[in-house]
Amino acid sequence: MQPMCRFWLAPYFHQSSVCASRPSIQHIFLRFQRSKHSLAPSAPFRPLAFYALHALPETSLPSLESNIRNQLKKLDTVGRIYLAPDSGIGGINAQLSVPVHQVSAVQSVFDTLPQFRGVSFEYNYGMEDTEKPSFRNLKVLLKPHLVAVGTAVNNRDLSKKPIYLTPDQWHQQLSNCDKDTLLIDMRNHYEYDVGRFKNATKMNVDTFRDSLKVLDDLVASREKDEAIYMYCTGGIRCSVAGAYMTNKGYTNVNMLKGGITNYGHYINENKVENSLFRGSNFTFDGRRGERITDDVLAHCHQCGAPCDVLSNCANKLCHLLFIQCPSCKQKHEKTCSSECCDVVHGRKEWSHEYNYHAQIRPSSKIHASLE
Ligand SMILES: [Zn+2]
Ligand SMILES: [Zn+2]
């Protein structure tokens, strides 16, 4: 790929435009690209995400997995689907990249699965279609829990649901709240750093596994009927965390239905000027985020320049997800630290004793990864 292409394509995948009504510069450029390559146009892909917490018997999972895989392959769909049995937090969680003309066919695959009879999936579309699929392949994986939690929790422990607020209700209620209102960002620290709701509390965790304990501490001094607001990317983490709180006796737990993605559509479609969310909504796929507003809230972890693009360290043994500006990317050869750079070049052996993440995040033990 020529440097010019790299310069232009990067913002498309990293910084989706928020304006649906007029073409962004990225759109104009992509149209130009399409016209240049009109002999071999690639079908655009639509990011599609959905989940359901649902009791699935363990014995049903192997046939369900192969059925989904076979049907989606025929529809040229890629992405990541997790299935989990009811012995843990059971159900389905899917992030897909679907050829636009196959979206309704893909939805009907899930709408007609006998294992989900009675479940009405709420499909969440990405803010923009992408020129290329945002996953490399299709993975349908069986896991003990849909979302990893540190303690033993299953669907029965989550039977009392939190209050699901539509983006409009969310926007109206939070617009009238003061700074003392408990608004919790249920995502990982780096997701918060690149985009967040005004006055949101940062969990400062590396993974969701760490967050229920932090949540317990956060609400310990609060009354059981005090309003708690929580949000995440698409809603699944709050469906679990919100139900966890409600089942502990908290009676006023409110979550954003469909997460930040749904709120992004709401502000676009209604041309809401005063978005309460600023920055980018990080996504665990090749897009690495959807831009909700043009604000750049974060800084390069290495030089401090304004930047909100997350990438993984090129040292595969480290793989730390961190913020790196283009100039540091070049200078440090896509690695997070001098130690990792030395490992990549074979100047040093990888040592499990050394905390390679310490140069970015001293307390870090666990790391996330991108597709
Ligand atoms: Zn930098
Ligand atoms: Zn590294």
mmCIF file of N, CA and C and ligand atoms in Angstrom, residues 300-305 307 323-329 332, ligand 1:
data_model
loop_
_atom_site.group_PDB
_atom_site.id
_atom_site.type_symbol
_atom_site.label_atom_id
_atom_site.label_comp_id
_atom_site.label_asym_id
_atom_site.label_seq_id
_atom_site.Cartn_x
_atom_site.Cartn_y
_atom_site.Cartn_z
ATOM 1 N N CYS A 300 -0.873 10.141 23.614
ATOM 2 C CA CYS A 300 0.075 9.069 23.325
ATOM 3 C C CYS A 300 0.753 8.655 24.636
ATOM 4 N N HIS A 301 0.782 7.346 24.894
ATOM 5 C CA HIS A 301 1.379 6.874 26.139
ATOM 6 C C HIS A 301 2.884 7.092 26.178
ATOM 7 N N GLN A 302 3.483 7.359 25.014
ATOM 8 C CA GLN A 302 4.943 7.484 24.991
ATOM 9 C C GLN A 302 5.437 8.925 24.976
ATOM 10 N N CYS A 303 4.744 9.814 24.224
ATOM 11 C CA CYS A 303 5.258 11.191 24.158
ATOM 12 C C CYS A 303 4.258 12.219 24.694
ATOM 13 N N GLY A 304 3.011 11.787 24.940
ATOM 14 C CA GLY A 304 2.037 12.702 25.507
ATOM 15 C C GLY A 304 1.284 13.547 24.492
ATOM 16 N N ALA A 305 1.548 13.364 23.199
ATOM 17 C CA ALA A 305 0.830 14.141 22.177
ATOM 18 C C ALA A 305 -0.643 13.721 22.141
ATOM 19 N N CYS A 307 -3.786 12.084 21.069
ATOM 20 C CA CYS A 307 -3.954 10.919 20.193
ATOM 21 C C CYS A 307 -4.949 9.970 20.856
ATOM 22 N N ILE A 323 -1.999 3.408 23.628
ATOM 23 C CA ILE A 323 -2.169 4.532 22.706
ATOM 24 C C ILE A 323 -0.807 4.963 22.190
ATOM 25 N N GLN A 324 -0.657 4.984 20.867
ATOM 26 C CA GLN A 324 0.629 5.326 20.271
ATOM 27 C C GLN A 324 0.398 6.240 19.067
ATOM 28 N N CYS A 325 1.056 7.400 19.086
ATOM 29 C CA CYS A 325 0.892 8.352 17.985
ATOM 30 C C CYS A 325 1.723 7.883 16.779
ATOM 31 N N PRO A 326 1.441 8.406 15.582
ATOM 32 C CA PRO A 326 2.171 7.940 14.396
ATOM 33 C C PRO A 326 3.683 8.114 14.532
ATOM 34 N N SER A 327 4.121 9.243 15.148
ATOM 35 C CA SER A 327 5.563 9.445 15.214
ATOM 36 C C SER A 327 6.226 8.462 16.181
ATOM 37 N N CYS A 328 5.559 8.142 17.307
ATOM 38 C CA CYS A 328 6.123 7.134 18.220
ATOM 39 C C CYS A 328 6.046 5.740 17.613
ATOM 40 N N LYS A 329 5.017 5.519 16.810
ATOM 41 C CA LYS A 329 4.884 4.218 16.139
ATOM 42 C C LYS A 329 6.130 3.953 15.293
ATOM 43 N N HIS A 332 9.432 3.878 17.781
ATOM 44 C CA HIS A 332 9.560 2.679 18.627
ATOM 45 C C HIS A 332 9.207 1.396 17.879
HETATM 46 ZN ZN ZN B 1 3.853 9.688 20.730
#
